[in-house]
PDB file of C-alpha atoms and ligand atoms in Angstrom:
ATOM      1  CA  UNK A  29     -60.004 106.380 117.561  1.00  0.00           C
ATOM      2  CA  UNK A  30     -58.685 103.215 115.686  1.00  0.00           C
ATOM      3  CA  UNK A  31     -60.011 101.404 112.783  1.00  0.00           C
ATOM      4  CA  UNK A  32     -59.404  97.775 112.920  1.00  0.00           C
ATOM      5  CA  UNK A  33     -56.233  98.512 111.111  1.00  0.00           C
ATOM      6  CA  UNK A  34     -54.785  94.962 110.097  1.00  0.00           C
ATOM      7  CA  UNK A  35     -51.343  94.302 111.874  1.00  0.00           C
ATOM      8  CA  UNK A  36     -49.711  93.249 108.788  1.00  0.00           C
ATOM      9  CA  UNK A  37     -49.804  96.947 107.268  1.00  0.00           C
ATOM     10  CA  UNK A  38     -51.664  95.967 104.067  1.00  0.00           C
ATOM     11  CA  UNK A  39     -54.265  98.539 104.884  1.00  0.00           C
ATOM     12  CA  UNK A  40     -53.500 101.918 106.232  1.00  0.00           C
ATOM     13  CA  UNK A  41     -55.675 104.766 107.150  1.00  0.00           C
ATOM     14  CA  UNK A  42     -54.822 107.303 104.613  1.00  0.00           C
ATOM     15  CA  UNK A  43     -55.503 111.200 105.050  1.00  0.00           C
ATOM     16  CA  UNK A  44     -53.876 112.435 101.872  1.00  0.00           C
ATOM     17  CA  UNK A  45     -51.278 111.966  99.327  1.00  0.00           C
ATOM     18  CA  UNK A  46     -49.662 114.336  97.176  1.00  0.00           C
ATOM     19  CA  UNK A  47     -46.377 115.072  95.038  1.00  0.00           C
ATOM     20  CA  UNK A  48     -44.816 118.269  96.076  1.00  0.00           C
ATOM     21  CA  UNK A  49     -41.465 119.667  97.348  1.00  0.00           C
ATOM     22  CA  UNK A  50     -40.114 118.531 100.545  1.00  0.00           C
ATOM     23  CA  UNK A  51     -40.460 122.110 102.590  1.00  0.00           C
ATOM     24  CA  UNK A  52     -38.351 121.446 105.690  1.00  0.00           C
ATOM     25  CA  UNK A  53     -35.178 120.127 107.373  1.00  0.00           C
ATOM     26  CA  UNK A  54     -32.663 118.284 105.492  1.00  0.00           C
ATOM     27  CA  UNK A  55     -34.072 117.274 101.859  1.00  0.00           C
ATOM     28  CA  UNK A  56     -35.561 120.752 101.805  1.00  0.00           C
ATOM     29  CA  UNK A  57     -36.387 121.639  98.014  1.00  0.00           C
ATOM     30  CA  UNK A  58     -36.379 118.062  96.805  1.00  0.00           C
ATOM     31  CA  UNK A  59     -39.262 116.609  95.033  1.00  0.00           C
ATOM     32  CA  UNK A  60     -41.162 113.744  96.880  1.00  0.00           C
ATOM     33  CA  UNK A  61     -44.704 111.903  96.833  1.00  0.00           C
ATOM     34  CA  UNK A  62     -46.108 112.431 100.480  1.00  0.00           C
ATOM     35  CA  UNK A  63     -48.400 109.926 102.134  1.00  0.00           C
ATOM     36  CA  UNK A  64     -50.031 111.473 105.075  1.00  0.00           C
ATOM     37  CA  UNK A  65     -51.362 108.738 107.548  1.00  0.00           C
ATOM     38  CA  UNK A  66     -54.283 109.604 109.799  1.00  0.00           C
ATOM     39  CA  UNK A  67     -54.044 109.049 113.475  1.00  0.00           C
ATOM     40  CA  UNK A  68     -52.144 111.030 116.582  1.00  0.00           C
ATOM     41  CA  UNK A  69     -52.415 110.852 120.037  1.00  0.00           C
ATOM     42  CA  UNK A  70     -49.280 113.057 120.657  1.00  0.00           C
ATOM     43  CA  UNK A  71     -51.619 116.035 121.253  1.00  0.00           C
ATOM     44  CA  UNK A  72     -49.428 119.139 120.270  1.00  0.00           C
ATOM     45  CA  UNK A  73     -51.397 122.339 121.050  1.00  0.00           C
ATOM     46  CA  UNK A  74     -49.792 124.052 118.224  1.00  0.00           C
ATOM     47  CA  UNK A  75     -50.419 121.047 115.645  1.00  0.00           C
ATOM     48  CA  UNK A  76     -51.225 122.401 112.099  1.00  0.00           C
ATOM     49  CA  UNK A  77     -52.811 119.133 111.110  1.00  0.00           C
ATOM     50  CA  UNK A  78     -55.380 118.355 113.758  1.00  0.00           C
ATOM     51  CA  UNK A  79     -57.723 116.722 111.120  1.00  0.00           C
ATOM     52  CA  UNK A  80     -55.434 114.070 111.425  1.00  0.00           C
ATOM     53  CA  UNK A  81     -55.799 112.998 114.903  1.00  0.00           C
ATOM     54  CA  UNK A  82     -58.630 111.048 114.399  1.00  0.00           C
ATOM     55  CA  UNK A  83     -57.791 107.696 112.099  1.00  0.00           C
ATOM     56  CA  UNK A  84     -61.339 106.967 111.611  1.00  0.00           C
ATOM     57  CA  UNK A  85     -61.992 110.040 109.502  1.00  0.00           C
ATOM     58  CA  UNK A  86     -59.586 108.532 106.988  1.00  0.00           C
ATOM     59  CA  UNK A  87     -60.370 105.594 105.042  1.00  0.00           C
ATOM     60  CA  UNK A  88     -58.330 102.364 105.308  1.00  0.00           C
ATOM     61  CA  UNK A  89     -56.637 102.148 101.816  1.00  0.00           C
ATOM     62  CA  UNK A  90     -55.005  99.329 100.239  1.00  0.00           C
ATOM     63  CA  UNK A  91     -50.989  99.531 100.832  1.00  0.00           C
ATOM     64  CA  UNK A  92     -50.437  98.236  97.278  1.00  0.00           C
ATOM     65  CA  UNK A  93     -52.573 101.131  95.758  1.00  0.00           C
ATOM     66  CA  UNK A  94     -50.775 103.988  97.774  1.00  0.00           C
ATOM     67  CA  UNK A  95     -47.620 102.221  96.347  1.00  0.00           C
ATOM     68  CA  UNK A  96     -48.952 102.293  92.867  1.00  0.00           C
ATOM     69  CA  UNK A  97     -50.067 105.797  92.926  1.00  0.00           C
ATOM     70  CA  UNK A  98     -46.604 106.803  94.453  1.00  0.00           C
ATOM     71  CA  UNK A  99     -44.712 104.984  91.662  1.00  0.00           C
ATOM     72  CA  UNK A 100     -46.028 107.154  88.949  1.00  0.00           C
ATOM     73  CA  UNK A 101     -44.039 110.408  89.627  1.00  0.00           C
ATOM     74  CA  UNK A 102     -40.598 111.092  88.218  1.00  0.00           C
ATOM     75  CA  UNK A 103     -38.864 111.601  92.015  1.00  0.00           C
ATOM     76  CA  UNK A 104     -38.467 108.431  93.484  1.00  0.00           C
ATOM     77  CA  UNK A 105     -38.836 109.437  97.191  1.00  0.00           C
ATOM     78  CA  UNK A 106     -41.782 108.943  99.193  1.00  0.00           C
ATOM     79  CA  UNK A 107     -42.050 110.817 102.599  1.00  0.00           C
ATOM     80  CA  UNK A 108     -44.343 109.096 105.181  1.00  0.00           C
ATOM     81  CA  UNK A 109     -45.923 111.448 107.572  1.00  0.00           C
ATOM     82  CA  UNK A 110     -49.059 112.033 109.620  1.00  0.00           C
ATOM     83  CA  UNK A 111     -50.533 111.942 112.200  1.00  0.00           C
ATOM     84  CA  UNK A 112     -47.953 109.782 113.791  1.00  0.00           C
ATOM     85  CA  UNK A 113     -47.373 107.180 110.957  1.00  0.00           C
ATOM     86  CA  UNK A 114     -45.662 104.773 113.281  1.00  0.00           C
ATOM     87  CA  UNK A 115     -48.721 104.069 115.143  1.00  0.00           C
ATOM     88  CA  UNK A 116     -48.807 101.553 112.200  1.00  0.00           C
ATOM     89  CA  UNK A 117     -46.666  98.826 111.214  1.00  0.00           C
ATOM     90  CA  UNK A 118     -44.793 100.130 108.088  1.00  0.00           C
ATOM     91  CA  UNK A 119     -42.820  96.973 107.151  1.00  0.00           C
ATOM     92  CA  UNK A 120     -45.379  96.140 104.378  1.00  0.00           C
ATOM     93  CA  UNK A 121     -45.283  99.705 102.784  1.00  0.00           C
ATOM     94  CA  UNK A 122     -41.492 100.432 102.816  1.00  0.00           C
ATOM     95  CA  UNK A 123     -40.942  96.747 101.498  1.00  0.00           C
ATOM     96  CA  UNK A 124     -43.275  97.618  98.578  1.00  0.00           C
ATOM     97  CA  UNK A 125     -41.723 101.055  98.042  1.00  0.00           C
ATOM     98  CA  UNK A 126     -38.361  99.624  97.763  1.00  0.00           C
ATOM     99  CA  UNK A 127     -39.564  96.921  95.423  1.00  0.00           C
ATOM    100  CA  UNK A 128     -40.556  99.771  93.118  1.00  0.00           C
ATOM    101  CA  UNK A 129     -36.918 101.280  93.593  1.00  0.00           C
ATOM    102  CA  UNK A 130     -38.460 103.989  95.850  1.00  0.00           C
ATOM    103  CA  UNK A 131     -36.435 105.890  98.640  1.00  0.00           C
ATOM    104  CA  UNK A 132     -38.387 105.758 101.946  1.00  0.00           C
ATOM    105  CA  UNK A 133     -38.351 108.658 104.541  1.00  0.00           C
ATOM    106  CA  UNK A 134     -40.369 109.200 107.677  1.00  0.00           C
ATOM    107  CA  UNK A 135     -41.420 112.059 109.737  1.00  0.00           C
ATOM    108  CA  UNK A 136     -42.186 110.903 113.081  1.00  0.00           C
ATOM    109  CA  UNK A 137     -42.153 111.971 116.581  1.00  0.00           C
ATOM    110  CA  UNK A 138     -40.569 108.720 117.579  1.00  0.00           C
ATOM    111  CA  UNK A 139     -43.440 107.973 120.453  1.00  0.00           C
ATOM    112  CA  UNK A 140     -44.138 104.510 118.661  1.00  0.00           C
ATOM    113  CA  UNK A 141     -41.955 101.579 118.085  1.00  0.00           C
ATOM    114  CA  UNK A 142     -40.032 101.503 115.004  1.00  0.00           C
ATOM    115  CA  UNK A 143     -41.276  99.660 111.871  1.00  0.00           C
ATOM    116  CA  UNK A 144     -40.226  99.536 108.491  1.00  0.00           C
ATOM    117  CA  UNK A 145     -37.222 100.062 106.232  1.00  0.00           C
ATOM    118  CA  UNK A 146     -36.027 103.806 105.940  1.00  0.00           C
ATOM    119  CA  UNK A 147     -33.507 105.567 103.914  1.00  0.00           C
ATOM    120  CA  UNK A 148     -33.990 108.711 106.140  1.00  0.00           C
ATOM    121  CA  UNK A 149     -35.353 109.064 109.420  1.00  0.00           C
ATOM    122  CA  UNK A 150     -36.579 112.481 110.602  1.00  0.00           C
ATOM    123  CA  UNK A 151     -37.244 112.578 114.480  1.00  0.00           C
ATOM    124  CA  UNK A 152     -39.348 115.705 115.615  1.00  0.00           C
ATOM    125  CA  UNK A 153     -39.585 114.768 119.173  1.00  0.00           C
ATOM    126  CA  UNK A 154     -42.671 116.247 121.028  1.00  0.00           C
ATOM    127  CA  UNK A 155     -43.027 117.257 124.996  1.00  0.00           C
ATOM    128  CA  UNK A 156     -46.219 115.536 125.557  1.00  0.00           C
ATOM    129  CA  UNK A 157     -44.627 112.168 124.574  1.00  0.00           C
ATOM    130  CA  UNK A 158     -41.132 111.097 124.805  1.00  0.00           C
ATOM    131  CA  UNK A 159     -39.303 109.654 121.970  1.00  0.00           C
ATOM    132  CA  UNK A 160     -37.992 105.989 122.013  1.00  0.00           C
ATOM    133  CA  UNK A 161     -34.266 105.447 122.612  1.00  0.00           C
ATOM    134  CA  UNK A 162     -33.973 103.127 119.576  1.00  0.00           C
ATOM    135  CA  UNK A 163     -35.500 105.834 117.313  1.00  0.00           C
ATOM    136  CA  UNK A 164     -33.070 108.613 118.782  1.00  0.00           C
ATOM    137  CA  UNK A 165     -30.348 106.311 117.759  1.00  0.00           C
ATOM    138  CA  UNK A 166     -31.024 105.886 114.248  1.00  0.00           C
ATOM    139  CA  UNK A 167     -32.300 109.350 113.154  1.00  0.00           C
ATOM    140  CA  UNK A 168     -30.695 111.235 110.146  1.00  0.00           C
ATOM    141  CA  UNK A 169     -31.754 114.520 111.588  1.00  0.00           C
ATOM    142  CA  UNK A 170     -33.180 115.733 114.790  1.00  0.00           C
ATOM    143  CA  UNK A 171     -36.046 118.620 114.144  1.00  0.00           C
ATOM    144  CA  UNK A 172     -36.847 120.419 117.229  1.00  0.00           C
ATOM    145  CA  UNK A 173     -40.100 122.806 116.916  1.00  0.00           C
ATOM    146  CA  UNK A 174     -39.298 125.683 118.886  1.00  0.00           C
ATOM    147  CA  UNK A 175     -42.461 127.477 120.190  1.00  0.00           C
ATOM    148  CA  UNK A 176     -40.608 129.406 123.361  1.00  0.00           C
ATOM    149  CA  UNK A 177     -37.281 130.146 124.756  1.00  0.00           C
ATOM    150  CA  UNK A 178     -37.022 127.038 126.878  1.00  0.00           C
ATOM    151  CA  UNK A 179     -37.158 125.133 123.640  1.00  0.00           C
ATOM    152  CA  UNK A 180     -33.511 125.573 122.933  1.00  0.00           C
ATOM    153  CA  UNK A 181     -32.631 124.006 126.391  1.00  0.00           C
ATOM    154  CA  UNK A 182     -35.009 120.935 125.404  1.00  0.00           C
ATOM    155  CA  UNK A 183     -33.512 120.705 121.901  1.00  0.00           C
ATOM    156  CA  UNK A 184     -29.702 120.347 123.697  1.00  0.00           C
ATOM    157  CA  UNK A 185     -31.208 117.777 125.971  1.00  0.00           C
ATOM    158  CA  UNK A 186     -32.270 115.835 122.708  1.00  0.00           C
ATOM    159  CA  UNK A 187     -29.140 116.332 120.905  1.00  0.00           C
ATOM    160  CA  UNK A 188     -27.368 114.600 123.538  1.00  0.00           C
ATOM    161  CA  UNK A 189     -29.424 111.544 122.749  1.00  0.00           C
ATOM    162  CA  UNK A 190     -29.064 111.270 119.023  1.00  0.00           C
ATOM    163  CA  UNK A 191     -25.909 109.815 116.967  1.00  0.00           C
ATOM    164  CA  UNK A 192     -22.855 111.462 116.368  1.00  0.00           C
ATOM    165  CA  UNK A 193     -23.787 112.087 112.408  1.00  0.00           C
ATOM    166  CA  UNK A 194     -27.615 112.958 113.141  1.00  0.00           C
ATOM    167  CA  UNK A 195     -28.115 116.566 111.543  1.00  0.00           C
ATOM    168  CA  UNK A 196     -29.535 119.141 113.795  1.00  0.00           C
ATOM    169  CA  UNK A 197     -32.472 121.488 113.296  1.00  0.00           C
ATOM    170  CA  UNK A 198     -34.424 124.192 114.827  1.00  0.00           C
ATOM    171  CA  UNK A 199     -37.492 124.893 113.308  1.00  0.00           C
ATOM    172  CA  UNK A 200     -39.716 127.894 114.349  1.00  0.00           C
ATOM    173  CA  UNK A 201     -43.520 126.963 115.092  1.00  0.00           C
ATOM    174  CA  UNK A 202     -45.482 128.700 112.486  1.00  0.00           C
ATOM    175  CA  UNK A 203     -47.590 130.758 114.318  1.00  0.00           C
ATOM    176  CA  UNK A 204     -44.874 132.250 116.305  1.00  0.00           C
ATOM    177  CA  UNK A 205     -42.372 132.175 113.426  1.00  0.00           C
ATOM    178  CA  UNK A 206     -41.986 135.929 113.063  1.00  0.00           C
ATOM    179  CA  UNK A 207     -41.143 136.297 117.039  1.00  0.00           C
ATOM    180  CA  UNK A 208     -38.864 132.873 117.025  1.00  0.00           C
ATOM    181  CA  UNK A 209     -37.253 133.133 113.790  1.00  0.00           C
ATOM    182  CA  UNK A 210     -34.714 135.698 114.809  1.00  0.00           C
ATOM    183  CA  UNK A 211     -34.054 134.093 118.232  1.00  0.00           C
ATOM    184  CA  UNK A 212     -33.127 130.671 116.356  1.00  0.00           C
ATOM    185  CA  UNK A 213     -30.905 132.930 114.068  1.00  0.00           C
ATOM    186  CA  UNK A 214     -29.008 134.040 116.704  1.00  0.00           C
ATOM    187  CA  UNK A 215     -28.584 130.869 118.531  1.00  0.00           C
ATOM    188  CA  UNK A 216     -27.451 128.924 115.345  1.00  0.00           C
ATOM    189  CA  UNK A 217     -24.803 131.751 115.110  1.00  0.00           C
ATOM    190  CA  UNK A 218     -23.821 130.963 118.717  1.00  0.00           C
ATOM    191  CA  UNK A 219     -23.980 126.944 118.439  1.00  0.00           C
ATOM    192  CA  UNK A 220     -23.385 126.266 114.619  1.00  0.00           C
ATOM    193  CA  UNK A 221     -23.755 122.671 115.212  1.00  0.00           C
ATOM    194  CA  UNK A 222     -27.596 123.552 114.596  1.00  0.00           C
ATOM    195  CA  UNK A 223     -29.270 124.642 111.392  1.00  0.00           C
ATOM    196  CA  UNK A 224     -32.206 126.767 110.857  1.00  0.00           C
ATOM    197  CA  UNK A 225     -35.047 124.781 109.160  1.00  0.00           C
ATOM    198  CA  UNK A 226     -38.123 126.944 107.692  1.00  0.00           C
ATOM    199  CA  UNK A 227     -41.396 125.678 106.632  1.00  0.00           C
ATOM    200  CA  UNK A 228     -40.783 127.006 102.931  1.00  0.00           C
ATOM    201  CA  UNK A 229     -43.918 124.983 101.478  1.00  0.00           C
ATOM    202  CA  UNK A 230     -45.560 127.436 103.537  1.00  0.00           C
ATOM    203  CA  UNK A 231     -43.857 130.661 102.066  1.00  0.00           C
ATOM    204  CA  UNK A 232     -44.123 128.903  98.500  1.00  0.00           C
ATOM    205  CA  UNK A 233     -47.642 128.273  99.027  1.00  0.00           C
ATOM    206  CA  UNK A 234     -47.424 124.582  98.014  1.00  0.00           C
ATOM    207  CA  UNK A 235     -48.877 121.799 100.046  1.00  0.00           C
TER     208      UNK A 235
HETATM  209  S1  SF4 B 314     -47.220 114.899 116.687  1.00  0.00           S
HETATM  210 FE1  SF4 B 314     -47.427 115.860 114.754  1.00  0.00          FE
HETATM  211  S2  SF4 B 314     -49.402 115.256 114.134  1.00  0.00           S
HETATM  212 FE2  SF4 B 314     -49.230 114.627 116.295  1.00  0.00          FE
HETATM  213  S3  SF4 B 314     -50.327 116.347 117.229  1.00  0.00           S
HETATM  214 FE3  SF4 B 314     -47.920 116.690 117.266  1.00  0.00          FE
HETATM  215  S4  SF4 B 314     -47.414 117.858 115.438  1.00  0.00           S
HETATM  216 FE4  SF4 B 314     -49.628 117.174 115.372  1.00  0.00          FE
END
């Protein structure tokens, strides 16, 4: 599934890029430029971006061009997502974004080595490939997708592994949101260190 992506990160398989509002987690409601990279081998059965999995479907794009596109928007925040963006070396991308005064956020499963310099790391661990300890320690938020009841225990297991200031979020898996959301509401009321995260962009019908 891999292009010959150069290891210096000057070309990246770009699936899409768009300016919108962050829909989920700690930065919900804030404008940001999203960069979605192709390529993921984690294999979540409920994944809502399966088109991202095969990196070869997504053109290798000059990182400089991506940064140029990001820099024209008023919100100086970029969210790098995927796919699993940490499959690639993101040092060059974040360095160039920072040179433009743009804040760097990432959404990752944490299954690959950390590269890049980040203002915010949203770690959303997946059962199918465990997150790496070095990412657990530096995550700004832990966002666990709840698909069934056993995921609460799994969420607690991961909450023990993150740093003391890490924000904790439980987010209903979209296709089961009507069933799972009430369970999360009750869980958060009982365990207030957790917050609920909703995919507000889906309710708002924006990307
Ligand atoms: S890690 Fe993300 S992109 Fe990859 S399969 Fe899971 S939900 Fe989809």
